[in-house]
C-alpha cells in the first residue's frame, strides 16, 4: 500500500477525539483500585479497632501524609510518563525528599529512644513486620492492575520506568489503604517496612513494564 | 538559526492542524498527516541509512501509531516533542525486533546499488495492507472498508452492514489498532 493511501485512509471521516478520555480512565482506575484495595484490607485483615483513637496522634497523620504524598507523586509520574514527549519533572525529586524526610525522622526517633526500645520501634509491636510489606503489596495489587490498564490505552515510551512508576504509585496508595489496618506508627517501622512494601510492586512493574505496556 | 526558525514555524503549523484534526476536521487532519509524513520520512531515512528498504514500512507503522495514539497529545505540549517521542519509541522497537528475528539473514544481499530504489518509488511499503485488512474480522473490516476506503458515512455504513453506528465507529477504531499490531507481527 502506498503511504499516501494510508494517510487518506486514516484521515477520511476522522472523528472528534474526546480529550477527557485519559482523565476518566485514570479516575476509574484510581477509584476502582482503591475500592478493591479497601475490600481486601477490610475483608482479609480487618480494620484497626484502635483506628479512631490513633487519629489523635500526630504520628498517625505523619504516616497518612507520607503515604499520600508518595502516592500523589507516583501518580503524577505515571500520568507524565504515559504521554509521549513529556518530561518527568520534579516528581522523582519529590519522592526522594519524602523518603529522606522519613529516614531522618526514623533516625531521630531511634537516637532519642532508650536502647532497649529501639528494636520494637523498628520491628513493631506484634513482631510481624516481615509480613507487612507483603500485605502492602496485596493491597497494592488491584491498584497496580488498574494503573497498567489505564496506561496501556495511552502511549508510554519508557516502558520499564513507566511500569515502575505504576508500581510505586500503587504501592504508596496501597500502603495508605493498608494503614487503616496497621497499628504501627513508629517512624523507623514506616521507613523500613512500608517502603519495602511499596518497592515490591515497583520492582514488579519495572520487570514487567516492557512486556505489559508495549504498543 | 534559520533552521530553528523553520522548525518553530512547522511546529506551530502542524500543531494547529492537529488540534483542528482532533476536533473532527478531517481535511486539517489529512494535511497534518501528509506534512508529518514528510518529516517522519526524512527522520527515518537519516536513521535507517543502511536499511532504505525498511523506511516506508516503518513510516506506515508510525503513521498508524500516531493515529491510534492521537488522544495522548496534549495541545499545551510541543507537537515536535510528542511526535519525536513516538518516532523514537517505534524506531527502537523496530531495531529490537529486527535484531531478534534477523540475526541469520545477510543484510548485504540486496544492497547492490543496481536494485536500490529511487526516492520516488519508495512511497510504497512491502507488506500488503489489503491482505492485512482482509485478515480482520468482519465487524472491523467492513467499517474500515466502507468508511475509510469508499468514503461512505458512518450512518450509511451502519445501514449497509446492519451494525449500529457506534459499532461501526468501534469497529474502525479496533480494526486500526489490530492492523498496527499485525504489522508488528503480534496478531
mmCIF file of C-alpha atoms in Angstrom:
data_model
loop_
_atom_site.group_PDB
_atom_site.id
_atom_site.type_symbol
_atom_site.label_atom_id
_atom_site.label_comp_id
_atom_site.label_asym_id
_atom_site.label_seq_id
_atom_site.Cartn_x
_atom_site.Cartn_y
_atom_site.Cartn_z
ATOM 1 C CA UNK A 1 0.000 0.000 0.000
ATOM 2 C CA UNK A 2 1.203 3.497 -0.752
ATOM 3 C CA UNK A 3 1.828 5.751 2.187
ATOM 4 C CA UNK A 4 -0.387 8.431 0.662
ATOM 5 C CA UNK A 5 -3.251 5.948 0.551
ATOM 6 C CA UNK A 6 -2.727 5.136 4.207
ATOM 7 C CA UNK A 7 -2.812 8.837 5.062
ATOM 8 C CA UNK A 8 -6.112 9.293 3.291
ATOM 9 C CA UNK A 9 -7.464 6.096 4.855
ATOM 10 C CA UNK A 10 -6.614 7.395 8.320
ATOM 11 C CA UNK A 11 -7.945 10.888 7.783
ATOM 12 C CA UNK A 12 -11.171 10.009 5.970
ATOM 13 C CA UNK A 13 -14.003 10.662 8.340
ATOM 14 C CA UNK A 14 -11.557 11.161 11.243
ATOM 15 C CA UNK A 15 -13.661 11.571 14.312
ATOM 16 C CA UNK A 16 -13.564 14.144 17.050
ATOM 17 C CA UNK A 17 -11.221 12.950 19.759
ATOM 18 C CA UNK A 18 -12.552 13.293 23.277
ATOM 19 C CA UNK A 19 -9.667 14.806 25.228
ATOM 20 C CA UNK A 20 -11.242 13.771 28.508
ATOM 21 C CA UNK A 21 -10.815 10.033 27.926
ATOM 22 C CA UNK A 22 -7.419 9.623 29.658
ATOM 23 C CA UNK A 23 -8.583 11.575 32.716
ATOM 24 C CA UNK A 24 -11.714 9.445 33.034
ATOM 25 C CA UNK A 25 -9.673 6.261 32.742
ATOM 26 C CA UNK A 26 -7.331 7.394 35.474
ATOM 27 C CA UNK A 27 -10.240 8.338 37.701
ATOM 28 C CA UNK A 28 -11.842 4.953 37.156
ATOM 29 C CA UNK A 29 -8.532 3.161 37.796
ATOM 30 C CA UNK A 30 -7.920 5.146 40.949
ATOM 31 C CA UNK A 31 -11.436 4.707 42.311
ATOM 32 C CA UNK A 32 -11.792 1.051 41.328
ATOM 33 C CA UNK A 33 -8.305 0.113 42.510
ATOM 34 C CA UNK A 34 -8.724 1.859 45.850
ATOM 35 C CA UNK A 35 -12.119 0.295 46.390
ATOM 36 C CA UNK A 36 -10.832 -3.242 45.813
ATOM 37 C CA UNK A 37 -7.791 -2.485 47.994
ATOM 38 C CA UNK A 38 -10.174 -1.365 50.760
ATOM 39 C CA UNK A 39 -12.270 -4.504 50.379
ATOM 40 C CA UNK A 40 -9.139 -6.675 50.532
ATOM 41 C CA UNK A 41 -7.822 -4.834 53.583
ATOM 42 C CA UNK A 42 -11.105 -4.758 55.469
ATOM 43 C CA UNK A 43 -12.047 -8.293 54.439
ATOM 44 C CA UNK A 44 -8.783 -10.172 54.929
ATOM 45 C CA UNK A 45 -7.126 -8.092 57.576
ATOM 46 C CA UNK A 46 -9.910 -6.231 59.438
ATOM 47 C CA UNK A 47 -9.617 -2.536 60.169
ATOM 48 C CA UNK A 48 -7.585 -1.492 63.161
ATOM 49 C CA UNK A 49 -10.013 -1.345 66.134
ATOM 50 C CA UNK A 50 -7.987 1.471 67.664
ATOM 51 C CA UNK A 51 -8.114 3.463 64.430
ATOM 52 C CA UNK A 52 -10.313 6.208 65.807
ATOM 53 C CA UNK A 53 -8.168 6.660 68.931
ATOM 54 C CA UNK A 54 -4.995 6.789 66.854
ATOM 55 C CA UNK A 55 -6.242 9.717 64.798
ATOM 56 C CA UNK A 56 -5.412 11.967 67.746
ATOM 57 C CA UNK A 57 -1.732 11.047 67.492
ATOM 58 C CA UNK A 58 0.465 13.251 65.313
ATOM 59 C CA UNK A 59 2.370 10.204 64.004
ATOM 60 C CA UNK A 60 -0.893 8.845 62.575
ATOM 61 C CA UNK A 61 -1.117 11.882 60.348
ATOM 62 C CA UNK A 62 2.586 11.793 59.550
ATOM 63 C CA UNK A 63 2.098 8.231 58.314
ATOM 64 C CA UNK A 64 -1.009 9.045 56.268
ATOM 65 C CA UNK A 65 0.639 12.134 54.781
ATOM 66 C CA UNK A 66 3.774 10.157 53.935
ATOM 67 C CA UNK A 67 1.831 7.519 52.009
ATOM 68 C CA UNK A 68 -0.472 10.077 50.389
ATOM 69 C CA UNK A 69 2.371 12.336 49.234
ATOM 70 C CA UNK A 70 4.255 9.386 47.756
ATOM 71 C CA UNK A 71 1.047 8.181 46.115
ATOM 72 C CA UNK A 72 0.323 11.561 44.536
ATOM 73 C CA UNK A 73 3.907 11.976 43.296
ATOM 74 C CA UNK A 74 3.971 8.435 41.928
ATOM 75 C CA UNK A 75 0.669 9.055 40.178
ATOM 76 C CA UNK A 76 1.936 12.321 38.677
ATOM 77 C CA UNK A 77 4.959 10.412 37.356
ATOM 78 C CA UNK A 78 2.646 7.799 35.783
ATOM 79 C CA UNK A 79 0.497 10.439 34.094
ATOM 80 C CA UNK A 80 3.529 12.218 32.657
ATOM 81 C CA UNK A 81 5.272 9.043 31.522
ATOM 82 C CA UNK A 82 2.140 7.824 29.750
ATOM 83 C CA UNK A 83 2.174 10.740 27.301
ATOM 84 C CA UNK A 84 4.941 10.770 24.695
ATOM 85 C CA UNK A 85 7.380 13.654 24.879
ATOM 86 C CA UNK A 86 6.573 14.927 28.377
ATOM 87 C CA UNK A 87 9.402 15.391 30.836
ATOM 88 C CA UNK A 88 9.183 13.607 34.135
ATOM 89 C CA UNK A 89 9.585 16.909 36.004
ATOM 90 C CA UNK A 90 10.039 17.142 39.737
ATOM 91 C CA UNK A 91 8.121 14.038 40.826
ATOM 92 C CA UNK A 92 11.227 11.820 41.348
ATOM 93 C CA UNK A 93 12.942 14.579 43.356
ATOM 94 C CA UNK A 94 9.791 14.987 45.459
ATOM 95 C CA UNK A 95 9.692 11.252 46.121
ATOM 96 C CA UNK A 96 13.354 11.335 47.186
ATOM 97 C CA UNK A 97 12.675 14.237 49.566
ATOM 98 C CA UNK A 98 9.748 12.408 51.201
ATOM 99 C CA UNK A 99 11.779 9.206 51.605
ATOM 100 C CA UNK A 100 14.763 11.051 53.073
ATOM 101 C CA UNK A 101 12.494 13.005 55.435
ATOM 102 C CA UNK A 102 11.045 9.748 56.782
ATOM 103 C CA UNK A 103 14.504 8.224 57.175
ATOM 104 C CA UNK A 104 15.659 11.346 59.034
ATOM 105 C CA UNK A 105 12.638 11.168 61.329
ATOM 106 C CA UNK A 106 13.368 7.469 61.908
ATOM 107 C CA UNK A 107 16.985 8.279 62.777
ATOM 108 C CA UNK A 108 15.972 10.986 65.219
ATOM 109 C CA UNK A 109 13.366 8.720 66.821
ATOM 110 C CA UNK A 110 15.869 5.896 67.255
ATOM 111 C CA UNK A 111 18.534 8.205 68.620
ATOM 112 C CA UNK A 112 16.159 9.696 71.160
ATOM 113 C CA UNK A 113 14.753 6.332 72.336
ATOM 114 C CA UNK A 114 16.287 4.263 75.156
ATOM 115 C CA UNK A 115 18.361 1.416 73.651
ATOM 116 C CA UNK A 116 16.051 -1.344 74.873
ATOM 117 C CA UNK A 117 13.100 0.182 72.952
ATOM 118 C CA UNK A 118 14.865 0.506 69.641
ATOM 119 C CA UNK A 119 14.177 -2.979 68.337
ATOM 120 C CA UNK A 120 10.461 -2.508 68.922
ATOM 121 C CA UNK A 121 10.496 0.820 67.070
ATOM 122 C CA UNK A 122 11.896 -0.930 64.030
ATOM 123 C CA UNK A 123 10.111 -4.280 64.183
ATOM 124 C CA UNK A 124 6.810 -3.135 65.655
ATOM 125 C CA UNK A 125 4.668 -4.428 68.486
ATOM 126 C CA UNK A 126 3.469 -7.679 67.051
ATOM 127 C CA UNK A 127 6.781 -8.878 65.636
ATOM 128 C CA UNK A 128 5.033 -9.479 62.322
ATOM 129 C CA UNK A 129 6.920 -6.824 60.469
ATOM 130 C CA UNK A 130 8.103 -9.259 57.817
ATOM 131 C CA UNK A 131 4.518 -9.765 56.696
ATOM 132 C CA UNK A 132 3.843 -6.045 56.430
ATOM 133 C CA UNK A 133 5.482 -5.496 53.018
ATOM 134 C CA UNK A 134 3.567 -8.421 51.535
ATOM 135 C CA UNK A 135 0.286 -7.134 52.886
ATOM 136 C CA UNK A 136 1.016 -3.751 51.393
ATOM 137 C CA UNK A 137 1.794 -5.484 48.117
ATOM 138 C CA UNK A 138 -1.543 -7.310 48.352
ATOM 139 C CA UNK A 139 -3.423 -4.050 48.895
ATOM 140 C CA UNK A 140 -1.445 -2.531 46.005
ATOM 141 C CA UNK A 141 -2.246 -5.347 43.553
ATOM 142 C CA UNK A 142 -5.654 -4.074 42.365
ATOM 143 C CA UNK A 143 -4.282 -0.550 42.037
ATOM 144 C CA UNK A 144 -1.329 -1.843 40.055
ATOM 145 C CA UNK A 145 -3.566 -3.736 37.650
ATOM 146 C CA UNK A 146 -5.821 -0.700 37.305
ATOM 147 C CA UNK A 147 -2.931 1.662 36.560
ATOM 148 C CA UNK A 148 -1.437 -0.702 33.994
ATOM 149 C CA UNK A 149 -4.868 -0.946 32.363
ATOM 150 C CA UNK A 150 -5.159 2.849 32.197
ATOM 151 C CA UNK A 151 -1.640 3.374 30.868
ATOM 152 C CA UNK A 152 -1.992 0.673 28.220
ATOM 153 C CA UNK A 153 -4.581 2.818 26.474
ATOM 154 C CA UNK A 154 -2.076 5.685 26.321
ATOM 155 C CA UNK A 155 1.412 5.753 24.846
ATOM 156 C CA UNK A 156 4.296 5.346 27.298
ATOM 157 C CA UNK A 157 7.688 5.371 25.599
ATOM 158 C CA UNK A 158 9.873 4.402 28.569
ATOM 159 C CA UNK A 159 8.252 1.124 29.453
ATOM 160 C CA UNK A 160 10.341 -0.065 32.399
ATOM 161 C CA UNK A 161 10.241 3.296 34.099
ATOM 162 C CA UNK A 162 6.510 3.627 33.479
ATOM 163 C CA UNK A 163 5.928 0.129 34.886
ATOM 164 C CA UNK A 164 7.980 1.024 37.950
ATOM 165 C CA UNK A 165 6.039 4.283 38.390
ATOM 166 C CA UNK A 166 2.726 2.374 38.169
ATOM 167 C CA UNK A 167 4.047 0.001 40.821
ATOM 168 C CA UNK A 168 5.271 2.770 43.073
ATOM 169 C CA UNK A 169 2.021 4.750 42.864
ATOM 170 C CA UNK A 170 0.047 1.548 43.520
ATOM 171 C CA UNK A 171 2.358 0.626 46.399
ATOM 172 C CA UNK A 172 2.025 4.021 48.069
ATOM 173 C CA UNK A 173 -1.753 4.215 47.741
ATOM 174 C CA UNK A 174 -1.932 0.554 48.747
ATOM 175 C CA UNK A 175 0.113 1.411 51.857
ATOM 176 C CA UNK A 176 -2.286 4.237 52.617
ATOM 177 C CA UNK A 177 -5.214 1.811 52.499
ATOM 178 C CA UNK A 178 -3.291 -0.841 54.435
ATOM 179 C CA UNK A 179 -2.519 1.704 57.169
ATOM 180 C CA UNK A 180 -6.194 1.564 58.175
ATOM 181 C CA UNK A 181 -5.412 -1.950 59.406
ATOM 182 C CA UNK A 182 -1.838 -1.482 60.617
ATOM 183 C CA UNK A 183 -1.442 -0.263 64.228
ATOM 184 C CA UNK A 184 2.232 0.636 63.818
ATOM 185 C CA UNK A 185 3.060 4.330 63.912
ATOM 186 C CA UNK A 186 6.785 4.485 64.675
ATOM 187 C CA UNK A 187 8.867 6.263 62.025
ATOM 188 C CA UNK A 188 11.603 3.547 61.964
ATOM 189 C CA UNK A 189 8.909 0.941 61.209
ATOM 190 C CA UNK A 190 7.416 3.050 58.411
ATOM 191 C CA UNK A 191 10.818 3.941 56.959
ATOM 192 C CA UNK A 192 11.641 0.240 56.659
ATOM 193 C CA UNK A 193 8.627 -1.982 56.144
ATOM 194 C CA UNK A 194 6.276 0.429 54.431
ATOM 195 C CA UNK A 195 8.975 1.348 51.964
ATOM 196 C CA UNK A 196 9.755 -2.312 51.311
ATOM 197 C CA UNK A 197 6.057 -2.884 50.707
ATOM 198 C CA UNK A 198 5.967 -0.085 48.142
ATOM 199 C CA UNK A 199 9.072 -1.441 46.448
ATOM 200 C CA UNK A 200 7.545 -4.879 45.754
ATOM 201 C CA UNK A 201 5.075 -3.615 43.119
ATOM 202 C CA UNK A 202 7.690 -1.093 41.939
ATOM 203 C CA UNK A 203 10.138 -3.881 41.165
ATOM 204 C CA UNK A 204 7.414 -5.967 39.601
ATOM 205 C CA UNK A 205 6.414 -3.031 37.412
ATOM 206 C CA UNK A 206 9.997 -2.450 36.296
ATOM 207 C CA UNK A 207 10.383 -6.123 35.393
ATOM 208 C CA UNK A 208 7.041 -6.490 33.589
ATOM 209 C CA UNK A 209 6.841 -2.978 32.138
ATOM 210 C CA UNK A 210 8.298 -3.726 28.742
ATOM 211 C CA UNK A 211 6.007 -6.718 28.317
ATOM 212 C CA UNK A 212 2.786 -5.266 29.734
ATOM 213 C CA UNK A 213 2.991 -1.810 28.219
ATOM 214 C CA UNK A 214 4.278 -2.442 24.694
ATOM 215 C CA UNK A 215 2.284 -0.928 21.872
ATOM 216 C CA UNK B 1 19.401 29.946 13.499
ATOM 217 C CA UNK B 2 17.446 29.886 10.287
ATOM 218 C CA UNK B 3 16.853 26.196 10.776
ATOM 219 C CA UNK B 4 15.417 26.754 14.239
ATOM 220 C CA UNK B 5 13.060 29.390 12.916
ATOM 221 C CA UNK B 6 11.871 26.925 10.287
ATOM 222 C CA UNK B 7 11.274 24.277 12.897
ATOM 223 C CA UNK B 8 9.263 26.641 15.039
ATOM 224 C CA UNK B 9 7.197 27.561 12.022
ATOM 225 C CA UNK B 10 6.316 23.969 11.178
ATOM 226 C CA UNK B 11 5.770 23.253 14.885
ATOM 227 C CA UNK B 12 3.122 25.977 15.085
ATOM 228 C CA UNK B 13 1.575 24.997 11.788
ATOM 229 C CA UNK B 14 1.459 21.275 12.498
ATOM 230 C CA UNK B 15 0.147 21.805 15.998
ATOM 231 C CA UNK B 16 -2.666 23.973 14.684
ATOM 232 C CA UNK B 17 -3.564 21.356 12.091
ATOM 233 C CA UNK B 18 -3.562 18.509 14.592
ATOM 234 C CA UNK B 19 -5.659 20.437 17.095
ATOM 235 C CA UNK B 20 -8.225 21.063 14.369
ATOM 236 C CA UNK B 21 -7.973 17.429 13.336
ATOM 237 C CA UNK B 22 -8.622 16.301 16.893
ATOM 238 C CA UNK B 23 -11.705 18.495 16.864
ATOM 239 C CA UNK B 24 -13.014 16.430 13.952
ATOM 240 C CA UNK B 25 -11.854 18.467 10.947
ATOM 241 C CA UNK B 26 -10.869 15.654 8.604
ATOM 242 C CA UNK B 27 -9.337 17.989 5.988
ATOM 243 C CA UNK B 28 -6.977 19.594 8.502
ATOM 244 C CA UNK B 29 -6.102 16.179 9.839
ATOM 245 C CA UNK B 30 -5.288 14.987 6.336
ATOM 246 C CA UNK B 31 -2.889 17.905 5.793
ATOM 247 C CA UNK B 32 -1.385 17.238 9.214
ATOM 248 C CA UNK B 33 -0.686 13.602 8.411
ATOM 249 C CA UNK B 34 0.608 14.460 4.938
ATOM 250 C CA UNK B 35 3.068 17.017 6.276
ATOM 251 C CA UNK B 36 4.058 14.856 9.209
ATOM 252 C CA UNK B 37 4.774 12.058 6.749
ATOM 253 C CA UNK B 38 7.399 14.221 5.048
ATOM 254 C CA UNK B 39 9.106 14.955 8.371
ATOM 255 C CA UNK B 40 8.927 11.365 9.556
ATOM 256 C CA UNK B 41 10.236 10.010 6.275
ATOM 257 C CA UNK B 42 13.345 12.166 6.390
ATOM 258 C CA UNK B 43 13.776 11.315 10.079
ATOM 259 C CA UNK B 44 13.659 7.606 9.303
ATOM 260 C CA UNK B 45 15.859 7.922 6.220
ATOM 261 C CA UNK B 46 18.553 9.549 8.305
ATOM 262 C CA UNK B 47 18.393 6.875 10.970
ATOM 263 C CA UNK B 48 17.888 3.873 8.742
ATOM 264 C CA UNK B 49 20.524 4.895 6.227
ATOM 265 C CA UNK B 50 21.692 1.300 5.907
ATOM 266 C CA UNK B 51 18.170 -0.088 5.547
ATOM 267 C CA UNK B 52 16.425 2.046 2.924
ATOM 268 C CA UNK B 53 14.063 -0.839 2.228
ATOM 269 C CA UNK B 54 12.548 -0.612 5.665
ATOM 270 C CA UNK B 55 11.825 3.111 5.725
ATOM 271 C CA UNK B 56 8.384 3.012 4.154
ATOM 272 C CA UNK B 57 7.232 0.025 6.229
ATOM 273 C CA UNK B 58 8.240 1.684 9.451
ATOM 274 C CA UNK B 59 6.828 5.004 8.294
ATOM 275 C CA UNK B 60 3.393 3.438 7.817
ATOM 276 C CA UNK B 61 3.635 1.752 11.167
ATOM 277 C CA UNK B 62 4.491 5.129 12.673
ATOM 278 C CA UNK B 63 1.551 6.837 10.997
ATOM 279 C CA UNK B 64 -0.793 4.192 12.367
ATOM 280 C CA UNK B 65 0.741 4.684 15.807
ATOM 281 C CA UNK B 66 0.336 8.458 15.625
ATOM 282 C CA UNK B 67 -3.268 7.983 14.540
ATOM 283 C CA UNK B 68 -4.145 5.345 17.135
ATOM 284 C CA UNK B 69 -2.498 7.324 19.931
ATOM 285 C CA UNK B 70 -3.566 10.805 18.921
ATOM 286 C CA UNK B 71 -5.680 11.106 22.062
ATOM 287 C CA UNK B 72 -2.434 11.248 24.060
ATOM 288 C CA UNK B 73 -1.491 14.601 22.526
ATOM 289 C CA UNK B 74 -1.967 17.472 24.924
ATOM 290 C CA UNK B 75 -2.397 20.726 22.939
ATOM 291 C CA UNK B 76 -0.349 22.517 25.618
ATOM 292 C CA UNK B 77 2.754 20.451 24.837
ATOM 293 C CA UNK B 78 5.109 20.929 21.876
ATOM 294 C CA UNK B 79 3.977 18.778 18.990
ATOM 295 C CA UNK B 80 7.533 18.100 17.854
ATOM 296 C CA UNK B 81 8.424 16.549 21.203
ATOM 297 C CA UNK B 82 5.302 14.373 21.109
ATOM 298 C CA UNK B 83 5.819 13.135 17.550
ATOM 299 C CA UNK B 84 9.517 12.635 18.068
ATOM 300 C CA UNK B 85 8.992 10.572 21.207
ATOM 301 C CA UNK B 86 6.617 8.287 19.301
ATOM 302 C CA UNK B 87 9.019 8.051 16.358
ATOM 303 C CA UNK B 88 11.984 7.254 18.595
ATOM 304 C CA UNK B 89 9.974 4.639 20.504
ATOM 305 C CA UNK B 90 8.856 2.908 17.320
ATOM 306 C CA UNK B 91 12.336 3.065 15.850
ATOM 307 C CA UNK B 92 13.879 1.444 18.926
ATOM 308 C CA UNK B 93 11.098 -1.147 18.959
ATOM 309 C CA UNK B 94 11.749 -1.868 15.299
ATOM 310 C CA UNK B 95 15.511 -2.247 15.835
ATOM 311 C CA UNK B 96 14.903 -4.602 18.730
ATOM 312 C CA UNK B 97 12.515 -6.741 16.715
ATOM 313 C CA UNK B 98 14.946 -6.803 13.833
ATOM 314 C CA UNK B 99 17.901 -7.826 15.927
ATOM 315 C CA UNK B 100 15.787 -10.640 17.341
ATOM 316 C CA UNK B 101 14.431 -12.057 14.104
ATOM 317 C CA UNK B 102 17.037 -11.169 11.530
ATOM 318 C CA UNK B 103 20.223 -12.473 13.064
ATOM 319 C CA UNK B 104 20.653 -15.060 10.362
ATOM 320 C CA UNK B 105 19.798 -13.107 7.247
ATOM 321 C CA UNK B 106 22.537 -11.270 5.488
ATOM 322 C CA UNK B 107 21.505 -7.636 5.068
ATOM 323 C CA UNK B 108 24.101 -7.116 2.330
ATOM 324 C CA UNK B 109 22.351 -9.460 -0.086
ATOM 325 C CA UNK B 110 20.115 -6.823 -1.540
ATOM 326 C CA UNK B 111 22.417 -3.906 -1.043
ATOM 327 C CA UNK B 112 23.530 -3.989 -4.643
ATOM 328 C CA UNK B 113 23.096 -0.437 -5.957
ATOM 329 C CA UNK B 114 21.569 -1.901 -9.119
ATOM 330 C CA UNK B 115 18.445 -2.683 -7.166
ATOM 331 C CA UNK B 116 18.455 0.392 -4.985
ATOM 332 C CA UNK B 117 15.068 2.065 -5.162
ATOM 333 C CA UNK B 118 14.883 5.703 -6.072
ATOM 334 C CA UNK B 119 13.231 8.009 -3.593
ATOM 335 C CA UNK B 120 10.126 8.392 -5.764
ATOM 336 C CA UNK B 121 9.351 4.720 -5.747
ATOM 337 C CA UNK B 122 9.930 4.353 -2.062
ATOM 338 C CA UNK B 123 6.469 5.563 -1.112
ATOM 339 C CA UNK B 124 5.124 2.041 -1.081
ATOM 340 C CA UNK B 125 5.510 -0.402 1.772
ATOM 341 C CA UNK B 126 6.318 -4.063 1.396
ATOM 342 C CA UNK B 127 3.541 -5.588 3.334
ATOM 343 C CA UNK B 128 0.216 -5.839 1.668
ATOM 344 C CA UNK B 129 -2.193 -3.645 3.573
ATOM 345 C CA UNK B 130 -5.111 -5.004 1.560
ATOM 346 C CA UNK B 131 -4.166 -8.501 2.642
ATOM 347 C CA UNK B 132 -3.827 -7.405 6.249
ATOM 348 C CA UNK B 133 -7.242 -5.794 6.014
ATOM 349 C CA UNK B 134 -8.745 -8.974 4.642
ATOM 350 C CA UNK B 135 -7.487 -10.816 7.711
ATOM 351 C CA UNK B 136 -9.530 -8.649 10.048
ATOM 352 C CA UNK B 137 -12.841 -9.880 11.437
ATOM 353 C CA UNK B 138 -15.871 -8.632 9.537
ATOM 354 C CA UNK B 139 -17.009 -6.234 12.257
ATOM 355 C CA UNK B 140 -13.740 -4.333 11.781
ATOM 356 C CA UNK B 141 -13.058 -4.930 8.116
ATOM 357 C CA UNK B 142 -16.408 -3.767 6.733
ATOM 358 C CA UNK B 143 -16.494 -0.449 8.634
ATOM 359 C CA UNK B 144 -12.910 0.308 7.603
ATOM 360 C CA UNK B 145 -13.637 -0.638 4.018
ATOM 361 C CA UNK B 146 -16.838 1.382 3.676
ATOM 362 C CA UNK B 147 -15.938 4.448 5.744
ATOM 363 C CA UNK B 148 -12.215 4.704 5.287
ATOM 364 C CA UNK B 149 -11.707 3.421 1.768
ATOM 365 C CA UNK B 150 -15.008 4.021 -0.006
ATOM 366 C CA UNK B 151 -15.618 7.217 1.932
ATOM 367 C CA UNK B 152 -19.177 6.310 2.948
ATOM 368 C CA UNK B 153 -20.650 7.985 6.010
ATOM 369 C CA UNK B 154 -20.949 6.164 9.302
ATOM 370 C CA UNK B 155 -24.734 6.259 9.017
ATOM 371 C CA UNK B 156 -24.722 4.698 5.531
ATOM 372 C CA UNK B 157 -22.243 2.066 6.635
ATOM 373 C CA UNK B 158 -24.418 1.214 9.591
ATOM 374 C CA UNK B 159 -27.390 0.763 7.269
ATOM 375 C CA UNK B 160 -25.400 -1.305 4.771
ATOM 376 C CA UNK B 161 -23.847 -3.622 7.321
ATOM 377 C CA UNK B 162 -26.723 -3.857 9.744
ATOM 378 C CA UNK B 163 -24.428 -2.710 12.506
ATOM 379 C CA UNK B 164 -25.240 0.132 14.872
ATOM 380 C CA UNK B 165 -23.440 3.427 14.330
ATOM 381 C CA UNK B 166 -21.410 3.066 17.471
ATOM 382 C CA UNK B 167 -20.467 -0.483 16.450
ATOM 383 C CA UNK B 168 -19.197 0.937 13.141
ATOM 384 C CA UNK B 169 -17.079 3.504 14.980
ATOM 385 C CA UNK B 170 -15.755 0.923 17.418
ATOM 386 C CA UNK B 171 -15.023 -1.425 14.515
ATOM 387 C CA UNK B 172 -12.896 1.211 12.777
ATOM 388 C CA UNK B 173 -11.111 2.050 15.996
ATOM 389 C CA UNK B 174 -10.343 -1.551 16.936
ATOM 390 C CA UNK B 175 -9.561 -2.502 13.350
ATOM 391 C CA UNK B 176 -6.878 0.158 13.011
ATOM 392 C CA UNK B 177 -5.394 -0.966 16.318
ATOM 393 C CA UNK B 178 -5.414 -4.571 15.121
ATOM 394 C CA UNK B 179 -3.762 -3.510 11.869
ATOM 395 C CA UNK B 180 -0.987 -1.815 13.811
ATOM 396 C CA UNK B 181 -0.496 -5.000 15.826
ATOM 397 C CA UNK B 182 -0.468 -7.163 12.724
ATOM 398 C CA UNK B 183 2.150 -5.048 11.032
ATOM 399 C CA UNK B 184 4.381 -5.630 14.016
ATOM 400 C CA UNK B 185 3.683 -9.332 13.766
ATOM 401 C CA UNK B 186 1.721 -9.533 17.004
ATOM 402 C CA UNK B 187 -1.691 -10.682 15.854
#
